[in-house]
Amino acid sequence: AAYEEATSLLKRLTGYVTVSPQFTAEFVEKHQRIMLNRELDEPVVDMLQLNLERDTSRRDALTDQGERDADPPVIPARRDLFQVCYDFLKMLCKGNPQAQKRLFPLIEIFSEHVGIEKLNVADTICEIVRDNARLISQVPEALMRHFMTAIHTWGRKARWLRFFEVFLEIGGIPFRRNQDLILRLVMEDWDALLDLSCDYSQPNQDLPQSDPRQGATLLQLIQNGEHRMEVRSLVKYHFSSINLLALCAAGKNAMNKARILQHVKFDQVTSRLLWTGRRPDGTVETEVDVDGVHYVRLAWTKMMHHVFLASLDTQSVVQVQEGMRVWVDDSPAIDSERYPGMEGVCLMQEFLRDLASLTFRLKALTKPPPGGIFTGVKDAWGHDVGCHIQYALLVVQSLHKVFSRTDMYPVNGNEDQQALATLLRGAIFDLFRQMRRLKCVTATDALTFADLLSAMHHRYVAPSDSETAMPPPL
């Protein structure tokens, strides 16, 4: 009864510090301030310092490495209470520097609860340091290693890889110290920590032999909706692996770009982008959630953007210049025989298709969804229009890098290249028009669209028939 009473009270308190139709952001901030002044965090922290014993017998008896999983608690009711405590602390310090500063000294104590079944500690620790430059710079290497050890001990979970992302950016600006630290730790155990293929068609030691996903390809996983699983999703872990590398190379971190370049080549990234969503013969799979495909392509596009397109390193530029299937299908003839569905396919055509298909989806919407939030919006083609929008915006940013650099898009391009560039320009303009109509483009995004169209104009890319003028700023 005591557990139930405490849980009920904490859930009510959590509601007061959560933005909802009942409480606006202003009210939440006021409630956070009142609770901190009343020191309501202290009894919650005291509860979390009670002993929560874990049962390690299952882990000790393992013979199949793929069956690694979190340890069950000896007292499940106490575990459930701890989860409610962590949920409350997460919301209490969300966007509140005072609460973040108060809870920061406790993150190493909180991390001791990592690896307990159905207990999510990582998200609370992330919220304690999110966008707080002073605290992020003080995070010890030992905490980073603790979460990497967790992956070794209890198996791959996407949220443990996502844990590192919060330390890599402050308000969207890369944080160099942690980029170097995290990439160094990742490269110490590259193969064990990262999944850059998500191909389980052959027996894989990271999955139990009895797991029904054994034998599945990335496409089959997406077809089965595996990317929408809340926990233990292989596709989400795949995405987080690529995304982590991309964030480690973001900004002007030339050293990290070069380090990743030693492991991942431009043609590999292009190939992953093109093959995601295709059958073994290269033809496009139609019976699939297209947003699952966009989800994976988003990660690879981000890596392409940060490691190659935004790099001034000679090796990166040469790989882009000599890359296969960028503007035309210049693959060996034997590839067309082996993969007939890939004949004539190139990266820029795929970008064109993905931008045009988003425009088509947005045209079908008569008005923005409630609250203007597109995340999770379903339609006849996929389960998350918001993911498609996020991917398309990253494509626009990447194309801006390409057309802004003469070493990647020369003025004297051939006729086929110019014709494809004109189609891209038209697709970009049409997409912006629909996004502006539905109010799903920010002022920053609008500026990126305008800069891209301006760069294409200076590269003598002819306007399309649908384009009559530069889209006006918001």
Short mmCIF file of C-alpha atoms in Angstrom, two decimals:
data_model
loop_
_atom_site.label_atom_id
_atom_site.label_comp_id
_atom_site.label_asym_id
_atom_site.label_seq_id
_atom_site.Cartn_x
_atom_site.Cartn_y
_atom_site.Cartn_z
CA ALA A 1 0.00 0.00 0.00
CA ALA A 2 2.87 2.39 0.80
CA TYR A 3 4.36 1.81 -2.68
CA GLU A 4 1.01 2.48 -4.31
CA GLU A 5 0.43 5.68 -2.32
CA ALA A 6 3.90 7.02 -3.09
CA THR A 7 3.53 6.14 -6.76
CA SER A 8 0.17 7.88 -7.03
CA LEU A 9 1.52 11.05 -5.37
CA LEU A 10 4.60 11.16 -7.60
CA LYS A 11 2.54 10.72 -10.75
CA ARG A 12 0.38 13.69 -9.71
CA LEU A 13 3.48 15.80 -9.08
CA THR A 14 4.91 14.77 -12.46
CA GLY A 15 1.70 15.97 -14.12
CA TYR A 16 2.26 19.45 -12.67
CA VAL A 17 5.70 19.73 -14.34
CA THR A 18 4.64 18.29 -17.71
CA VAL A 19 3.42 20.52 -20.52
CA SER A 20 -0.12 19.44 -21.41
CA PRO A 21 -3.49 20.92 -22.41
CA GLN A 22 -4.04 21.52 -18.69
CA PHE A 23 -0.67 23.18 -17.98
CA THR A 24 1.14 25.52 -20.37
CA ALA A 25 4.93 25.94 -20.42
CA GLU A 26 4.59 29.04 -18.22
CA PHE A 27 2.63 27.13 -15.56
CA VAL A 28 5.11 24.24 -15.70
CA GLU A 29 8.02 26.63 -15.12
CA LYS A 30 6.18 28.12 -12.14
CA HIS A 31 5.46 24.64 -10.70
CA GLN A 32 9.12 23.65 -11.14
CA ARG A 33 10.21 26.75 -9.24
CA ILE A 34 7.76 26.10 -6.38
CA MET A 35 8.82 22.46 -6.04
CA LEU A 36 12.50 23.38 -6.02
CA ASN A 37 11.92 26.08 -3.41
CA ARG A 38 10.06 23.50 -1.30
CA GLU A 39 12.93 21.04 -1.92
CA LEU A 40 10.53 18.33 -3.08
CA ASP A 41 13.39 16.72 -4.99
CA GLU A 42 15.19 15.72 -1.79
CA PRO A 43 12.77 13.01 -0.53
CA VAL A 44 12.57 11.62 -4.06
CA VAL A 45 16.36 11.38 -4.25
CA ASP A 46 16.39 9.79 -0.79
CA MET A 47 14.02 7.06 -2.04
CA LEU A 48 16.32 6.39 -4.99
CA GLN A 49 19.18 5.73 -2.59
CA LEU A 50 17.33 2.79 -1.06
CA ASN A 51 18.80 -0.57 -1.99
CA LEU A 52 17.39 -2.00 -5.23
CA GLU A 53 18.85 -5.45 -5.47
CA ARG A 54 19.10 -7.08 -8.87
CA ASP A 55 18.83 -10.78 -9.67
CA THR A 56 21.88 -11.73 -11.73
CA SER A 57 21.18 -15.47 -11.88
CA ARG A 58 19.76 -15.29 -15.42
CA ARG A 59 22.83 -13.44 -16.69
CA ASP A 60 25.23 -15.75 -14.86
CA ALA A 61 23.62 -18.82 -16.49
CA LEU A 62 23.75 -17.49 -20.06
CA THR A 63 25.29 -19.68 -22.75
CA ASP A 64 24.01 -17.63 -25.71
CA GLN A 65 25.50 -14.12 -25.84
CA GLY A 66 22.50 -12.93 -27.84
CA GLU A 67 20.22 -13.56 -24.86
CA ARG A 68 21.87 -10.83 -22.78
CA ASP A 69 19.22 -8.69 -21.18
CA ALA A 70 18.67 -6.44 -18.22
CA ASP A 71 18.64 -7.99 -14.75
CA PRO A 72 15.20 -8.38 -13.11
CA PRO A 73 14.83 -6.69 -9.71
CA VAL A 74 14.40 -8.74 -6.57
CA ILE A 75 11.56 -6.41 -5.53
CA PRO A 76 9.58 -5.39 -8.66
CA ALA A 77 7.34 -2.98 -6.72
CA ARG A 78 10.38 -0.96 -5.62
CA ARG A 79 11.63 -0.93 -9.21
CA ASP A 80 8.28 0.49 -10.34
CA LEU A 81 8.48 3.17 -7.66
CA PHE A 82 12.01 4.06 -8.78
CA GLN A 83 10.79 4.49 -12.36
CA VAL A 84 8.13 6.96 -11.24
CA CYS A 85 10.82 8.80 -9.25
CA TYR A 86 13.04 9.05 -12.31
CA ASP A 87 10.12 10.22 -14.44
CA PHE A 88 9.42 12.99 -11.93
CA LEU A 89 13.06 14.14 -11.75
CA LYS A 90 13.30 14.11 -15.54
CA MET A 91 10.38 16.49 -15.90
CA LEU A 92 11.46 18.60 -12.91
CA CYS A 93 14.81 19.45 -14.53
CA LYS A 94 13.54 19.67 -18.13
CA GLY A 95 14.68 23.09 -19.32
CA ASN A 96 15.40 24.18 -15.73
CA PRO A 97 19.08 25.02 -15.05
CA GLN A 98 18.50 25.31 -11.29
CA ALA A 99 17.15 21.75 -11.06
CA GLN A 100 19.87 20.49 -13.41
CA LYS A 101 22.58 21.99 -11.21
CA ARG A 102 21.02 20.46 -8.07
CA LEU A 103 20.74 16.95 -9.52
CA PHE A 104 24.00 16.86 -11.49
CA PRO A 105 26.18 15.61 -8.57
CA LEU A 106 23.91 12.55 -8.35
CA ILE A 107 24.20 11.26 -11.92
CA GLU A 108 26.87 8.69 -11.10
CA ILE A 109 24.67 7.35 -8.28
CA PHE A 110 21.71 7.20 -10.67
CA SER A 111 23.83 5.36 -13.26
CA GLU A 112 24.18 2.43 -10.84
CA HIS A 113 20.57 1.54 -11.69
CA VAL A 114 21.36 1.09 -15.39
CA GLY A 115 20.72 -2.47 -16.53
CA ILE A 116 17.74 -3.18 -14.28
CA GLU A 117 14.80 -4.57 -16.21
CA LYS A 118 12.07 -2.02 -17.11
CA LEU A 119 13.93 0.83 -15.41
CA ASN A 120 14.87 3.75 -17.68
CA VAL A 121 17.56 5.84 -16.02
CA ALA A 122 19.32 7.08 -19.16
CA ASP A 123 16.61 9.55 -20.17
CA THR A 124 16.66 11.20 -16.74
CA ILE A 125 20.44 11.64 -16.79
CA CYS A 126 20.19 13.11 -20.29
CA GLU A 127 17.63 15.67 -19.15
CA ILE A 128 19.83 16.68 -16.21
CA VAL A 129 22.58 17.90 -18.58
CA ARG A 130 20.66 18.75 -21.76
CA ASP A 131 21.80 22.05 -23.35
CA ASN A 132 23.69 23.03 -20.18
CA ALA A 133 27.23 23.91 -21.30
CA ARG A 134 28.63 24.19 -17.78
CA LEU A 135 27.43 20.71 -16.77
CA ILE A 136 28.10 18.93 -20.06
CA SER A 137 31.74 20.01 -19.90
CA GLN A 138 32.07 18.38 -16.46
CA VAL A 139 30.71 14.94 -17.36
CA PRO A 140 33.46 12.43 -16.49
CA GLU A 141 34.79 9.85 -18.91
CA ALA A 142 33.87 7.17 -16.36
CA LEU A 143 30.15 7.83 -16.93
CA MET A 144 30.57 7.44 -20.69
CA ARG A 145 32.43 4.18 -20.20
CA HIS A 146 29.73 2.97 -17.82
CA PHE A 147 27.10 3.13 -20.56
CA MET A 148 29.38 1.46 -23.10
CA THR A 149 29.98 -1.31 -20.59
CA ALA A 150 26.20 -1.59 -20.22
CA ILE A 151 25.92 -2.44 -23.93
CA HIS A 152 28.51 -5.19 -23.50
CA THR A 153 26.87 -6.53 -20.36
CA TRP A 154 23.14 -6.32 -21.05
CA GLY A 155 22.97 -6.19 -24.85
CA ARG A 156 22.29 -3.54 -27.46
CA LYS A 157 19.61 -0.97 -26.65
CA ALA A 158 19.14 2.11 -28.79
CA ARG A 159 18.48 4.37 -25.81
CA TRP A 160 21.97 3.60 -24.45
CA LEU A 161 23.52 4.81 -27.70
CA ARG A 162 21.16 7.80 -27.80
CA PHE A 163 22.39 8.61 -24.30
CA PHE A 164 25.64 9.93 -25.80
CA GLU A 165 23.90 12.30 -28.21
CA VAL A 166 22.94 14.80 -25.51
CA PHE A 167 26.64 15.35 -24.69
CA LEU A 168 27.58 16.09 -28.31
CA GLU A 169 25.52 19.23 -28.88
CA ILE A 170 24.50 22.28 -26.87
CA GLY A 171 21.51 23.98 -28.44
CA GLY A 172 22.36 22.35 -31.77
CA ILE A 173 26.00 23.53 -31.67
CA PRO A 174 28.64 20.73 -31.61
CA PHE A 175 30.64 20.39 -28.39
CA ARG A 176 34.20 19.54 -29.40
CA ARG A 177 35.50 18.09 -26.15
CA ASN A 178 32.81 15.42 -25.94
CA GLN A 179 32.91 14.70 -29.68
CA ASP A 180 36.57 13.71 -29.32
CA LEU A 181 36.00 11.76 -26.11
CA ILE A 182 33.00 9.75 -27.30
CA LEU A 183 34.46 8.93 -30.72
CA ARG A 184 37.68 7.75 -29.06
CA LEU A 185 35.70 5.41 -26.81
CA VAL A 186 33.61 4.15 -29.72
CA MET A 187 36.68 3.41 -31.83
CA GLU A 188 38.15 1.33 -29.03
CA ASP A 189 35.35 -1.19 -29.59
CA TRP A 190 33.86 -0.26 -32.99
CA ASP A 191 32.40 -3.62 -34.00
CA ALA A 192 30.85 -4.45 -30.63
CA LEU A 193 29.21 -1.06 -30.14
CA LEU A 194 28.02 -0.16 -33.64
CA ASP A 195 25.66 -1.78 -36.14
CA LEU A 196 26.15 -0.18 -39.56
CA SER A 197 24.46 -2.91 -41.61
CA CYS A 198 21.35 -4.12 -39.72
CA ASP A 199 21.56 -7.32 -41.72
CA TYR A 200 20.58 -10.40 -39.75
CA SER A 201 20.16 -12.70 -42.73
CA GLN A 202 23.09 -14.71 -41.35
CA PRO A 203 23.22 -15.99 -37.74
CA ASN A 204 24.15 -13.09 -35.48
CA GLN A 205 25.58 -13.41 -31.98
CA ASP A 206 23.86 -10.21 -30.84
CA LEU A 207 20.45 -11.89 -31.18
CA PRO A 208 19.19 -14.98 -29.35
CA GLN A 209 19.08 -17.97 -31.66
CA SER A 210 15.38 -18.27 -30.89
CA ASP A 211 14.64 -14.64 -31.83
CA PRO A 212 12.22 -14.52 -34.79
CA ARG A 213 14.28 -11.66 -36.26
CA GLN A 214 17.19 -14.01 -36.91
CA GLY A 215 17.50 -14.36 -40.69
CA ALA A 216 15.82 -11.02 -41.45
CA THR A 217 17.26 -8.31 -43.68
CA LEU A 218 16.90 -4.59 -43.01
CA LEU A 219 14.06 -4.39 -45.53
CA GLN A 220 12.20 -7.28 -43.89
CA LEU A 221 12.58 -5.65 -40.47
CA ILE A 222 11.08 -2.41 -41.78
CA GLN A 223 8.28 -4.33 -43.50
CA ASN A 224 7.46 -5.98 -40.17
CA GLY A 225 7.32 -2.60 -38.43
CA GLU A 226 10.32 -3.46 -36.27
CA HIS A 227 11.47 0.18 -36.39
CA ARG A 228 8.36 1.14 -34.40
CA MET A 229 9.18 -1.14 -31.44
CA GLU A 230 9.56 0.78 -28.18
CA VAL A 231 12.51 -1.25 -26.91
CA ARG A 232 15.19 -3.53 -28.38
CA SER A 233 14.52 -2.40 -31.94
CA LEU A 234 17.37 -3.45 -34.24
CA VAL A 235 16.52 -0.74 -36.76
CA LYS A 236 16.58 1.95 -34.06
CA TYR A 237 19.96 0.69 -32.86
CA HIS A 238 21.19 0.82 -36.46
CA PHE A 239 19.94 4.40 -36.78
CA SER A 240 21.52 5.41 -33.47
CA SER A 241 24.88 3.91 -34.51
CA ILE A 242 25.01 6.00 -37.70
CA ASN A 243 23.62 9.09 -36.01
CA LEU A 244 26.21 8.92 -33.23
CA LEU A 245 29.07 8.91 -35.75
CA ALA A 246 27.52 11.79 -37.68
CA LEU A 247 27.20 13.91 -34.53
CA CYS A 248 30.81 13.15 -33.57
CA ALA A 249 31.87 14.64 -36.93
CA ALA A 250 29.49 17.63 -36.93
CA GLY A 251 30.79 21.18 -37.22
CA LYS A 252 34.45 21.93 -37.90
CA ASN A 253 35.88 18.82 -36.26
CA ALA A 254 38.23 17.87 -39.10
CA MET A 255 40.08 15.29 -37.02
CA ASN A 256 36.94 13.28 -36.28
CA LYS A 257 35.79 13.48 -39.90
CA ALA A 258 39.13 11.97 -40.91
CA ARG A 259 38.89 9.24 -38.26
CA ILE A 260 35.45 8.14 -39.41
CA LEU A 261 36.62 8.29 -43.02
CA GLN A 262 39.06 5.48 -42.24
CA HIS A 263 36.12 3.19 -41.45
CA VAL A 264 33.32 4.43 -43.74
CA LYS A 265 33.79 5.38 -47.40
CA PHE A 266 31.57 7.69 -49.44
CA ASP A 267 30.54 4.92 -51.83
CA GLN A 268 29.44 2.81 -48.85
CA VAL A 269 27.18 5.63 -47.64
CA THR A 270 25.72 6.12 -51.13
CA SER A 271 25.13 2.41 -51.49
CA ARG A 272 23.33 2.18 -48.14
CA LEU A 273 21.12 5.12 -49.07
CA LEU A 274 20.20 3.66 -52.45
CA TRP A 275 19.62 0.10 -51.27
CA THR A 276 17.43 0.94 -48.28
CA GLY A 277 13.88 0.03 -49.31
CA ARG A 278 14.92 -2.15 -52.26
CA ARG A 279 14.56 -5.86 -52.94
CA PRO A 280 17.63 -8.07 -53.60
CA ASP A 281 17.30 -7.44 -57.37
CA GLY A 282 17.35 -3.67 -56.84
CA THR A 283 13.66 -2.98 -57.51
CA VAL A 284 11.81 -0.69 -55.11
CA GLU A 285 9.67 -2.50 -52.52
CA THR A 286 6.15 -1.06 -52.58
CA GLU A 287 4.68 -3.04 -49.67
CA VAL A 288 6.55 -1.18 -46.96
CA ASP A 289 6.14 1.72 -44.54
CA VAL A 290 7.99 4.39 -46.53
CA ASP A 291 8.76 6.31 -43.36
CA GLY A 292 10.74 3.34 -42.09
CA VAL A 293 12.87 3.74 -45.22
CA HIS A 294 13.12 7.51 -44.68
CA TYR A 295 14.12 6.90 -41.06
CA VAL A 296 17.19 4.91 -42.10
CA ARG A 297 18.01 7.22 -45.00
CA LEU A 298 17.89 10.16 -42.61
CA ALA A 299 20.78 8.71 -40.63
CA TRP A 300 22.93 7.95 -43.69
CA THR A 301 22.23 11.40 -45.16
CA LYS A 302 23.34 12.99 -41.89
CA MET A 303 26.58 11.04 -42.01
CA MET A 304 27.11 12.03 -45.65
CA HIS A 305 26.46 15.65 -44.77
CA HIS A 306 28.82 15.92 -41.77
CA VAL A 307 31.63 13.55 -42.79
CA PHE A 308 31.87 14.27 -46.52
CA LEU A 309 29.86 17.21 -47.87
CA ALA A 310 30.81 19.59 -45.04
CA SER A 311 34.46 18.51 -45.07
CA LEU A 312 37.36 20.41 -46.65
CA ASP A 313 39.64 17.39 -46.35
CA THR A 314 41.11 16.47 -49.74
CA GLN A 315 40.41 12.77 -49.28
CA SER A 316 36.72 13.42 -48.55
CA VAL A 317 36.33 15.73 -51.54
CA VAL A 318 38.01 13.25 -53.88
CA GLN A 319 35.73 10.46 -52.69
CA VAL A 320 32.68 12.62 -53.45
CA GLN A 321 34.05 13.62 -56.86
CA GLU A 322 34.83 10.02 -57.80
CA GLY A 323 31.77 8.53 -56.12
CA MET A 324 29.67 6.00 -58.00
CA ARG A 325 26.00 6.65 -58.75
CA VAL A 326 25.94 10.26 -57.60
CA TRP A 327 24.60 12.09 -60.66
CA VAL A 328 24.44 9.19 -63.12
CA ASP A 329 24.50 5.41 -63.05
CA ASP A 330 28.19 4.90 -63.74
CA SER A 331 28.36 1.47 -62.12
CA PRO A 332 29.97 -1.48 -63.96
CA ALA A 333 27.79 -3.15 -66.58
CA ILE A 334 27.85 -6.40 -64.61
CA ASP A 335 25.94 -4.65 -61.81
CA SER A 336 23.01 -3.96 -64.16
CA GLU A 337 22.90 -7.63 -65.09
CA ARG A 338 23.04 -8.76 -61.48
CA TYR A 339 20.68 -6.08 -60.13
CA PRO A 340 18.35 -5.06 -62.99
CA GLY A 341 16.28 -2.85 -60.69
CA MET A 342 19.30 -0.61 -60.07
CA GLU A 343 19.84 0.27 -63.73
CA GLY A 344 19.85 4.06 -64.15
CA VAL A 345 19.54 4.68 -60.38
CA CYS A 346 21.67 7.39 -58.79
CA LEU A 347 21.75 9.34 -55.54
CA MET A 348 20.37 12.63 -56.86
CA GLN A 349 17.46 10.84 -58.53
CA GLU A 350 16.60 9.23 -55.19
CA PHE A 351 16.74 12.59 -53.47
CA LEU A 352 14.46 13.96 -56.20
CA ARG A 353 12.00 11.10 -55.73
CA ASP A 354 11.94 11.48 -51.95
CA LEU A 355 11.41 15.26 -52.12
CA ALA A 356 8.67 14.95 -54.74
CA SER A 357 6.88 12.19 -52.79
CA LEU A 358 6.79 14.39 -49.68
CA THR A 359 5.26 17.21 -51.70
CA PHE A 360 2.61 14.76 -52.90
CA ARG A 361 1.86 13.68 -49.32
CA LEU A 362 1.63 17.26 -48.07
CA LYS A 363 -0.75 18.22 -50.89
CA ALA A 364 -3.14 15.58 -49.58
CA LEU A 365 -3.35 17.44 -46.24
CA THR A 366 -5.89 20.25 -46.21
CA LYS A 367 -4.61 21.75 -42.95
CA PRO A 368 -1.84 21.24 -40.40
CA PRO A 369 -2.38 18.52 -37.77
CA PRO A 370 -3.40 19.58 -34.23
CA GLY A 371 -0.69 21.69 -32.66
CA GLY A 372 1.20 21.75 -35.95
CA ILE A 373 2.98 18.53 -34.92
CA PHE A 374 3.61 16.16 -37.83
CA THR A 375 5.49 13.54 -35.81
CA GLY A 376 3.48 10.31 -35.80
CA VAL A 377 0.98 11.54 -38.42
CA LYS A 378 -0.10 8.57 -40.56
CA ASP A 379 -1.36 8.52 -44.12
CA ALA A 380 -1.81 6.00 -46.92
CA TRP A 381 1.95 5.74 -47.49
CA GLY A 382 3.54 5.69 -44.07
CA HIS A 383 3.29 6.00 -40.31
CA ASP A 384 5.22 9.23 -39.71
CA VAL A 385 5.00 12.22 -42.05
CA GLY A 386 7.17 14.11 -39.56
CA CYS A 387 10.06 11.72 -40.20
CA HIS A 388 9.76 12.32 -43.95
CA ILE A 389 9.82 16.10 -43.34
CA GLN A 390 12.90 15.81 -41.12
CA TYR A 391 14.66 13.70 -43.76
CA ALA A 392 13.71 16.10 -46.57
CA LEU A 393 15.06 19.09 -44.64
CA LEU A 394 18.37 17.31 -44.20
CA VAL A 395 18.45 16.52 -47.94
CA VAL A 396 17.94 20.24 -48.62
CA GLN A 397 20.84 21.10 -46.30
CA SER A 398 23.05 18.51 -48.01
CA LEU A 399 22.15 19.76 -51.49
CA HIS A 400 23.01 23.28 -50.35
CA LYS A 401 26.52 22.03 -49.51
CA VAL A 402 26.82 20.42 -52.93
CA PHE A 403 25.66 23.40 -54.99
CA SER A 404 27.65 25.89 -52.89
CA ARG A 405 30.96 24.21 -53.73
CA THR A 406 32.58 24.25 -57.17
CA ASP A 407 34.65 21.20 -56.19
CA MET A 408 31.42 19.20 -55.83
CA TYR A 409 29.21 20.79 -58.50
CA PRO A 410 31.23 22.49 -61.26
CA VAL A 411 29.57 25.20 -63.33
CA ASN A 412 30.34 23.33 -66.54
CA GLY A 413 28.42 20.17 -65.67
CA ASN A 414 27.20 17.93 -68.50
CA GLU A 415 23.69 18.17 -69.96
CA ASP A 416 22.30 15.17 -68.06
CA GLN A 417 23.59 16.60 -64.79
CA GLN A 418 22.11 20.01 -65.55
CA ALA A 419 18.75 18.48 -66.51
CA LEU A 420 18.60 16.52 -63.24
CA ALA A 421 19.63 19.63 -61.29
CA THR A 422 16.74 21.55 -62.91
CA LEU A 423 14.29 18.86 -61.81
CA LEU A 424 15.71 19.04 -58.30
CA ARG A 425 15.30 22.81 -58.26
CA GLY A 426 11.65 22.46 -59.23
CA ALA A 427 11.05 19.78 -56.57
CA ILE A 428 12.68 21.94 -53.91
CA PHE A 429 10.55 24.95 -54.83
CA ASP A 430 7.33 22.92 -54.87
CA LEU A 431 8.15 21.32 -51.53
CA PHE A 432 8.84 24.67 -49.90
CA ARG A 433 5.51 25.99 -51.14
CA GLN A 434 3.62 23.09 -49.54
CA MET A 435 5.59 23.26 -46.29
CA ARG A 436 4.92 26.97 -46.01
CA ARG A 437 1.21 26.38 -46.65
CA LEU A 438 1.06 23.88 -43.79
CA LYS A 439 3.30 26.01 -41.55
CA CYS A 440 5.82 23.20 -41.02
CA VAL A 441 8.88 25.23 -42.01
CA THR A 442 10.78 27.46 -39.58
CA ALA A 443 12.47 30.73 -40.46
CA THR A 444 15.83 28.93 -40.37
CA ASP A 445 14.55 26.21 -42.70
CA ALA A 446 13.13 28.84 -45.06
CA LEU A 447 16.51 30.53 -45.21
CA THR A 448 18.15 27.21 -46.10
CA PHE A 449 15.67 26.73 -48.96
CA ALA A 450 16.37 30.26 -50.19
CA ASP A 451 20.15 29.79 -49.94
CA LEU A 452 19.95 26.52 -51.85
CA LEU A 453 17.87 28.02 -54.67
CA SER A 454 20.27 30.96 -54.79
CA ALA A 455 23.29 28.62 -54.99
CA MET A 456 21.61 26.66 -57.80
CA HIS A 457 20.96 29.93 -59.63
CA HIS A 458 24.66 30.84 -59.40
CA ARG A 459 25.54 27.41 -60.77
CA TYR A 460 23.33 28.21 -63.79
CA VAL A 461 20.72 25.62 -62.90
CA ALA A 462 17.68 26.66 -64.92
CA PRO A 463 14.41 27.26 -63.02
CA SER A 464 11.65 24.73 -63.51
CA ASP A 465 8.32 25.48 -65.16
CA SER A 466 6.56 25.68 -61.78
CA GLU A 467 9.02 28.19 -60.36
CA THR A 468 8.21 31.82 -61.08
CA ALA A 469 10.16 33.59 -58.34
CA MET A 470 12.26 33.08 -55.26
CA PRO A 471 9.97 32.06 -52.39
CA PRO A 472 9.48 35.05 -50.10
CA PRO A 473 10.89 34.81 -46.58
CA LEU A 474 8.54 33.96 -43.73
#
